[in-house]
PDB file of C-alpha atoms in Angstrom:
ATOM      1  CA  MET A   1     -57.532-102.279 135.994  1.00 45.00           C
ATOM      2  CA  ASP A   2     -57.886 -98.534 135.495  1.00 53.00           C
ATOM      3  CA  GLY A   3     -59.334 -96.722 132.462  1.00 50.00           C
ATOM      4  CA  GLY A   4     -55.928 -95.650 131.174  1.00 50.00           C
ATOM      5  CA  GLU A   5     -54.701 -99.216 130.911  1.00 49.00           C
ATOM      6  CA  VAL A   6     -57.867-100.301 129.102  1.00 46.00           C
ATOM      7  CA  ALA A   7     -57.496 -97.447 126.613  1.00 52.00           C
ATOM      8  CA  ALA A   8     -53.861 -98.317 126.009  1.00 53.00           C
ATOM      9  CA  HIS A   9     -54.851-101.821 124.882  1.00 68.00           C
ATOM     10  CA  ALA A  10     -57.800-100.775 122.707  1.00 90.00           C
ATOM     11  CA  LYS A  11     -57.547-101.806 119.061  1.00 93.00           C
ATOM     12  CA  ILE A  12     -57.657 -98.846 116.689  1.00 95.00           C
ATOM     13  CA  TYR A  13     -58.364 -98.878 112.951  1.00 97.00           C
ATOM     14  CA  PHE A  14     -57.877 -95.658 110.991  1.00 96.00           C
ATOM     15  CA  MET A  15     -57.995 -94.573 107.373  1.00 97.00           C
ATOM     16  CA  LEU A  16     -55.872 -91.729 105.982  1.00 97.00           C
ATOM     17  CA  ASN A  17     -56.077 -89.941 102.659  1.00 97.00           C
ATOM     18  CA  LYS A  18     -52.330 -89.929 102.077  1.00 97.00           C
ATOM     19  CA  PRO A  19     -51.107 -86.877 100.160  1.00 96.00           C
ATOM     20  CA  ARG A  20     -48.643 -87.209  97.325  1.00 95.00           C
ATOM     21  CA  GLY A  21     -45.082 -86.624  98.543  1.00 92.00           C
ATOM     22  CA  ALA A  22     -45.485 -88.186 101.987  1.00 92.00           C
ATOM     23  CA  VAL A  23     -43.544 -91.369 102.720  1.00 90.00           C
ATOM     24  CA  THR A  24     -45.036 -94.323 104.593  1.00 87.00           C
ATOM     25  CA  THR A  25     -42.397 -94.536 107.331  1.00 79.00           C
ATOM     26  CA  ALA A  26     -41.999 -93.245 110.865  1.00 72.00           C
ATOM     27  CA  SER A  27     -39.007 -91.084 109.932  1.00 67.00           C
ATOM     28  CA  ASP A  28     -37.052 -90.256 106.802  1.00 62.00           C
ATOM     29  CA  GLU A  29     -33.319 -89.717 106.502  1.00 67.00           C
ATOM     30  CA  LYS A  30     -33.904 -87.241 103.666  1.00 69.00           C
ATOM     31  CA  GLY A  31     -36.185 -85.062 105.763  1.00 69.00           C
ATOM     32  CA  ARG A  32     -39.303 -85.767 103.687  1.00 75.00           C
ATOM     33  CA  ALA A  33     -42.754 -85.546 105.244  1.00 83.00           C
ATOM     34  CA  THR A  34     -44.107 -88.832 106.558  1.00 90.00           C
ATOM     35  CA  VAL A  35     -47.701 -89.974 106.962  1.00 93.00           C
ATOM     36  CA  TYR A  36     -47.314 -89.419 110.714  1.00 91.00           C
ATOM     37  CA  ALA A  37     -47.266 -85.670 110.090  1.00 91.00           C
ATOM     38  CA  TYR A  38     -50.981 -86.002 109.262  1.00 92.00           C
ATOM     39  CA  LEU A  39     -51.971 -87.856 112.432  1.00 91.00           C
ATOM     40  CA  ASP A  40     -52.907 -86.345 115.772  1.00 88.00           C
ATOM     41  CA  GLU A  41     -49.895 -86.468 118.097  1.00 84.00           C
ATOM     42  CA  THR A  42     -52.123 -87.583 120.982  1.00 86.00           C
ATOM     43  CA  MET A  43     -53.095 -90.792 119.196  1.00 85.00           C
ATOM     44  CA  PRO A  44     -51.565 -94.147 120.196  1.00 87.00           C
ATOM     45  CA  TRP A  45     -48.799 -95.455 117.942  1.00 89.00           C
ATOM     46  CA  LEU A  46     -50.242 -96.821 114.691  1.00 93.00           C
ATOM     47  CA  VAL A  47     -48.504 -98.618 111.842  1.00 93.00           C
ATOM     48  CA  PRO A  48     -49.462 -98.526 108.155  1.00 94.00           C
ATOM     49  CA  VAL A  49     -51.131-101.617 106.709  1.00 93.00           C
ATOM     50  CA  GLY A  50     -49.015-101.939 103.579  1.00 89.00           C
ATOM     51  CA  ARG A  51     -47.566 -98.969 101.776  1.00 87.00           C
ATOM     52  CA  LEU A  52     -48.141 -96.317  99.171  1.00 91.00           C
ATOM     53  CA  ASP A  53     -44.964 -95.007  97.568  1.00 91.00           C
ATOM     54  CA  LYS A  54     -43.986 -91.356  97.856  1.00 92.00           C
ATOM     55  CA  ALA A  55     -45.536 -90.340  94.531  1.00 94.00           C
ATOM     56  CA  SER A  56     -48.812 -92.194  95.170  1.00 96.00           C
ATOM     57  CA  GLU A  57     -51.788 -90.942  97.127  1.00 97.00           C
ATOM     58  CA  GLY A  58     -55.095 -92.031  98.560  1.00 97.00           C
ATOM     59  CA  LEU A  59     -56.438 -94.621 100.964  1.00 98.00           C
ATOM     60  CA  LEU A  60     -54.025 -95.941 103.587  1.00 97.00           C
ATOM     61  CA  LEU A  61     -55.030 -98.040 106.597  1.00 96.00           C
ATOM     62  CA  LEU A  62     -53.287 -97.678 109.956  1.00 96.00           C
ATOM     63  CA  THR A  63     -53.731 -99.761 113.081  1.00 96.00           C
ATOM     64  CA  ASN A  64     -52.168-100.939 116.326  1.00 95.00           C
ATOM     65  CA  ASP A  65     -53.588-104.439 115.723  1.00 95.00           C
ATOM     66  CA  SER A  66     -50.595-106.309 114.283  1.00 92.00           C
ATOM     67  CA  GLU A  67     -52.470-109.589 113.787  1.00 92.00           C
ATOM     68  CA  TRP A  68     -55.244-107.876 111.811  1.00 94.00           C
ATOM     69  CA  ALA A  69     -52.687-106.001 109.694  1.00 93.00           C
ATOM     70  CA  ALA A  70     -50.855-109.233 108.900  1.00 91.00           C
ATOM     71  CA  ARG A  71     -54.109-110.887 107.846  1.00 91.00           C
ATOM     72  CA  ALA A  72     -55.003-107.956 105.588  1.00 91.00           C
ATOM     73  CA  LEU A  73     -51.604-108.192 103.901  1.00 89.00           C
ATOM     74  CA  ALA A  74     -51.430-111.988 103.640  1.00 86.00           C
ATOM     75  CA  PRO A  75     -51.213-113.194  99.998  1.00 79.00           C
ATOM     76  CA  GLU A  76     -53.945-115.785 100.537  1.00 82.00           C
ATOM     77  CA  THR A  77     -56.381-113.061 101.609  1.00 83.00           C
ATOM     78  CA  HIS A  78     -56.381-111.540  98.108  1.00 81.00           C
ATOM     79  CA  LEU A  79     -58.045-108.374  99.379  1.00 90.00           C
ATOM     80  CA  ASP A  80     -58.830-106.252  96.322  1.00 93.00           C
ATOM     81  CA  LYS A  81     -57.249-102.823  96.076  1.00 95.00           C
ATOM     82  CA  THR A  82     -58.701-100.332  93.598  1.00 97.00           C
ATOM     83  CA  TYR A  83     -56.681 -97.527  92.015  1.00 97.00           C
ATOM     84  CA  HIS A  84     -57.465 -94.620  89.715  1.00 98.00           C
ATOM     85  CA  VAL A  85     -54.449 -94.073  87.498  1.00 98.00           C
ATOM     86  CA  GLN A  86     -53.790 -91.186  85.110  1.00 98.00           C
ATOM     87  CA  ILE A  87     -51.487 -92.208  82.268  1.00 97.00           C
ATOM     88  CA  ALA A  88     -49.709 -90.163  79.596  1.00 97.00           C
ATOM     89  CA  ALA A  89     -51.387 -92.058  76.754  1.00 95.00           C
ATOM     90  CA  ILE A  90     -54.769 -92.601  75.156  1.00 95.00           C
ATOM     91  CA  ALA A  91     -55.932 -95.967  76.428  1.00 95.00           C
ATOM     92  CA  GLY A  92     -57.466 -98.467  74.046  1.00 94.00           C
ATOM     93  CA  ALA A  93     -58.528-102.090  73.953  1.00 95.00           C
ATOM     94  CA  ALA A  94     -54.986-103.328  73.229  1.00 95.00           C
ATOM     95  CA  LEU A  95     -53.550-101.642  76.326  1.00 95.00           C
ATOM     96  CA  LEU A  96     -56.351-102.946  78.547  1.00 96.00           C
ATOM     97  CA  ALA A  97     -55.789-106.460  77.231  1.00 96.00           C
ATOM     98  CA  SER A  98     -52.050-106.235  77.939  1.00 95.00           C
ATOM     99  CA  ILE A  99     -52.632-105.040  81.505  1.00 95.00           C
ATOM    100  CA  ALA A 100     -55.160-107.810  82.173  1.00 94.00           C
ATOM    101  CA  ALA A 101     -52.929-110.486  80.595  1.00 94.00           C
ATOM    102  CA  GLY A 102     -49.914-109.363  82.604  1.00 93.00           C
ATOM    103  CA  VAL A 103     -46.297-108.584  81.830  1.00 93.00           C
ATOM    104  CA  ARG A 104     -42.940-109.932  82.953  1.00 94.00           C
ATOM    105  CA  THR A 105     -40.361-107.383  84.066  1.00 89.00           C
ATOM    106  CA  GLY A 106     -36.684-107.489  83.184  1.00 87.00           C
ATOM    107  CA  ASP A 107     -35.907-109.150  86.506  1.00 86.00           C
ATOM    108  CA  GLY A 108     -38.450-111.897  85.872  1.00 90.00           C
ATOM    109  CA  VAL A 109     -41.356-110.702  88.049  1.00 91.00           C
ATOM    110  CA  PHE A 110     -44.821-111.315  86.593  1.00 94.00           C
ATOM    111  CA  LEU A 111     -47.262-108.436  87.113  1.00 94.00           C
ATOM    112  CA  ARG A 112     -50.932-108.384  86.204  1.00 93.00           C
ATOM    113  CA  ALA A 113     -54.183-106.646  87.121  1.00 95.00           C
ATOM    114  CA  LYS A 114     -57.292-108.445  88.282  1.00 95.00           C
ATOM    115  CA  SER A 115     -59.344-106.012  86.205  1.00 96.00           C
ATOM    116  CA  VAL A 116     -58.918-102.745  84.332  1.00 97.00           C
ATOM    117  CA  ARG A 117     -61.270-100.292  82.658  1.00 97.00           C
ATOM    118  CA  ILE A 118     -61.164 -96.810  81.187  1.00 97.00           C
ATOM    119  CA  LEU A 119     -62.698 -94.106  83.371  1.00 97.00           C
ATOM    120  CA  ARG A 120     -62.224 -91.223  80.944  1.00 94.00           C
ATOM    121  CA  SER A 121     -59.853 -89.965  78.258  1.00 93.00           C
ATOM    122  CA  GLY A 122     -58.663 -86.550  77.101  1.00 90.00           C
ATOM    123  CA  ASP A 123     -56.580 -85.415  74.155  1.00 90.00           C
ATOM    124  CA  LYS A 124     -53.285 -86.644  75.593  1.00 92.00           C
ATOM    125  CA  ASN A 125     -54.019 -88.812  78.630  1.00 95.00           C
ATOM    126  CA  SER A 126     -56.477 -91.253  80.155  1.00 97.00           C
ATOM    127  CA  TRP A 127     -57.697 -92.286  83.583  1.00 98.00           C
ATOM    128  CA  LEU A 128     -57.887 -96.015  84.262  1.00 98.00           C
ATOM    129  CA  GLU A 129     -59.405 -97.948  87.116  1.00 98.00           C
ATOM    130  CA  ILE A 130     -57.089-100.821  87.996  1.00 97.00           C
ATOM    131  CA  VAL A 131     -57.939-103.486  90.564  1.00 96.00           C
ATOM    132  CA  LEU A 132     -55.193-105.627  92.111  1.00 94.00           C
ATOM    133  CA  ASP A 133     -55.634-108.693  94.302  1.00 89.00           C
ATOM    134  CA  GLU A 134     -51.924-108.937  95.044  1.00 83.00           C
ATOM    135  CA  GLY A 135     -49.476-106.281  96.166  1.00 73.00           C
ATOM    136  CA  LYS A 136     -45.996-106.465  94.748  1.00 81.00           C
ATOM    137  CA  ASN A 137     -43.705-103.451  95.253  1.00 83.00           C
ATOM    138  CA  ARG A 138     -44.678-100.542  92.948  1.00 90.00           C
ATOM    139  CA  HIS A 139     -46.868-103.024  91.106  1.00 93.00           C
ATOM    140  CA  ILE A 140     -48.810-100.674  88.835  1.00 95.00           C
ATOM    141  CA  ARG A 141     -45.909 -98.368  88.020  1.00 95.00           C
ATOM    142  CA  ARG A 142     -43.622-101.262  87.086  1.00 94.00           C
ATOM    143  CA  MET A 143     -46.338-102.986  85.061  1.00 96.00           C
ATOM    144  CA  LEU A 144     -47.141 -99.880  83.036  1.00 96.00           C
ATOM    145  CA  ALA A 145     -43.473 -98.963  82.618  1.00 95.00           C
ATOM    146  CA  GLN A 146     -42.920-102.396  81.038  1.00 95.00           C
ATOM    147  CA  LEU A 147     -45.617-101.432  78.521  1.00 95.00           C
ATOM    148  CA  GLY A 148     -43.960 -98.066  77.851  1.00 95.00           C
ATOM    149  CA  ILE A 149     -46.674 -96.099  79.676  1.00 96.00           C
ATOM    150  CA  GLU A 150     -45.890 -93.154  81.975  1.00 96.00           C
ATOM    151  CA  VAL A 151     -47.954 -92.809  85.149  1.00 97.00           C
ATOM    152  CA  LEU A 152     -48.942 -89.211  85.896  1.00 97.00           C
ATOM    153  CA  ARG A 153     -51.032 -89.807  89.025  1.00 97.00           C
ATOM    154  CA  LEU A 154     -51.850 -92.878  91.072  1.00 97.00           C
ATOM    155  CA  LEU A 155     -54.639 -92.757  93.634  1.00 97.00           C
ATOM    156  CA  ARG A 156     -55.868 -95.689  95.740  1.00 97.00           C
ATOM    157  CA  VAL A 157     -59.612 -95.289  96.152  1.00 98.00           C
ATOM    158  CA  ALA A 158     -60.643 -98.551  97.828  1.00 97.00           C
ATOM    159  CA  ILE A 159     -59.375-101.519  99.829  1.00 96.00           C
ATOM    160  CA  GLY A 160     -61.877-104.343  99.605  1.00 94.00           C
ATOM    161  CA  PRO A 161     -65.297-102.832 100.374  1.00 96.00           C
ATOM    162  CA  LEU A 162     -63.775 -99.793 102.108  1.00 97.00           C
ATOM    163  CA  ARG A 163     -63.960 -96.652  99.961  1.00 97.00           C
ATOM    164  CA  LEU A 164     -61.889 -93.493 100.324  1.00 97.00           C
ATOM    165  CA  GLY A 165     -65.012 -91.460  99.609  1.00 95.00           C
ATOM    166  CA  ASP A 166     -64.846 -87.713 100.220  1.00 95.00           C
ATOM    167  CA  LEU A 167     -62.228 -87.800 102.998  1.00 97.00           C
ATOM    168  CA  PRO A 168     -60.117 -84.664 102.372  1.00 97.00           C
ATOM    169  CA  LYS A 169     -56.477 -85.057 101.417  1.00 96.00           C
ATOM    170  CA  GLY A 170     -54.290 -85.293 104.517  1.00 95.00           C
ATOM    171  CA  ASP A 171     -57.227 -86.076 106.818  1.00 96.00           C
ATOM    172  CA  SER A 172     -57.795 -89.267 108.761  1.00 95.00           C
ATOM    173  CA  ARG A 173     -60.665 -90.829 110.674  1.00 95.00           C
ATOM    174  CA  PRO A 174     -61.449 -94.077 112.498  1.00 96.00           C
ATOM    175  CA  LEU A 175     -63.238 -96.835 110.621  1.00 97.00           C
ATOM    176  CA  THR A 176     -66.869 -97.227 111.552  1.00 97.00           C
ATOM    177  CA  ASP A 177     -67.996-100.510 113.089  1.00 96.00           C
ATOM    178  CA  VAL A 178     -69.729-101.373 109.814  1.00 97.00           C
ATOM    179  CA  GLU A 179     -66.601-100.635 107.743  1.00 97.00           C
ATOM    180  CA  LYS A 180     -64.435-102.771 110.020  1.00 96.00           C
ATOM    181  CA  ARG A 181     -66.958-105.612 109.957  1.00 96.00           C
ATOM    182  CA  ASP A 182     -67.216-105.504 106.152  1.00 95.00           C
ATOM    183  CA  LEU A 183     -63.415-105.579 105.812  1.00 95.00           C
ATOM    184  CA  ASP A 184     -63.215-108.563 108.142  1.00 94.00           C
ATOM    185  CA  ARG A 185     -65.845-110.383 106.109  1.00 93.00           C
ATOM    186  CA  ALA A 186     -63.987-109.652 102.856  1.00 92.00           C
ATOM    187  CA  MET A 187     -60.774-111.054 104.327  1.00 89.00           C
ATOM    188  CA  ARG A 188     -62.502-114.224 105.481  1.00 74.00           C
ATOM    189  CA  GLN A 189     -64.143-115.012 102.134  1.00 60.00           C
ATOM    190  CA  PRO A 190     -62.469-117.642  99.946  1.00 53.00           C
ATOM    191  CA  ALA A 191     -61.187-116.219  96.662  1.00 50.00           C
ATOM    192  CA  ALA A 192     -63.773-118.143  94.593  1.00 46.00           C
ATOM    193  CA  VAL A 193     -66.642-116.580  96.560  1.00 44.00           C
ATOM    194  CA  ARG A 194     -65.213-113.050  96.247  1.00 43.00           C
ATOM    195  CA  ASN A 195     -64.713-113.510  92.522  1.00 48.00           C
ATOM    196  CA  ARG A 196     -68.343-114.554  92.036  1.00 44.00           C
ATOM    197  CA  VAL A 197     -69.534-111.544  94.045  1.00 43.00           C
ATOM    198  CA  GLY A 198     -67.240-109.242  92.076  1.00 42.00           C
ATOM    199  CA  ARG A 199     -68.481-110.501  88.713  1.00 43.00           C
ATOM    200  CA  SER A 200     -72.090-110.097  89.797  1.00 35.00           C
ATOM    201  CA  PHE A 201     -71.406-106.529  90.931  1.00 33.00           C
ATOM    202  CA  GLN A 202     -69.690-105.637  87.637  1.00 37.00           C
ATOM    203  CA  LYS A 203     -72.693-106.907  85.670  1.00 35.00           C
ATOM    204  CA  ALA A 204     -75.189-104.928  87.727  1.00 31.00           C
TER     205      ALA A 204
END
């Protein structure tokens, strides 16, 4: 077996800081930029692990390991995803309680957040940190719209223990061995164990 064949079968795990306006598809019939415009053309073919809608930005995983991607997306994995969300409203206790309790959309879908807190507030808007352990389509936008709240920006900053950090917008890099190992461990943990760890971390 030569080196080229070995390389072709190597599993690759990348993170991308997806810019706002890029779509998470290989091509777009409307001619919009896709996330592939931000990847090196010499790289093997990678697929996104989940999606971020066109108006959203931040951490996106890409891989050629289909089994790993399916495990990361599986509902029973409950891998936390953390978002920083700017809203066109001054957030208060009542709004946080509504987000945590959950809402039902007009088409009967129940949407809730695992946790929510205020990061900062200005005169006319606030930044929230919202953590989800499920991933319904446009989850946060639909949930807040049901509460009459406009989303101004939506940025995913973490998937499980993996943080976006200071990766520049539009840049990508491979996961380190430690990052990949920590993600694998998070996906293997039963939900009850992860919840206990999460509560302990929040109290620290």
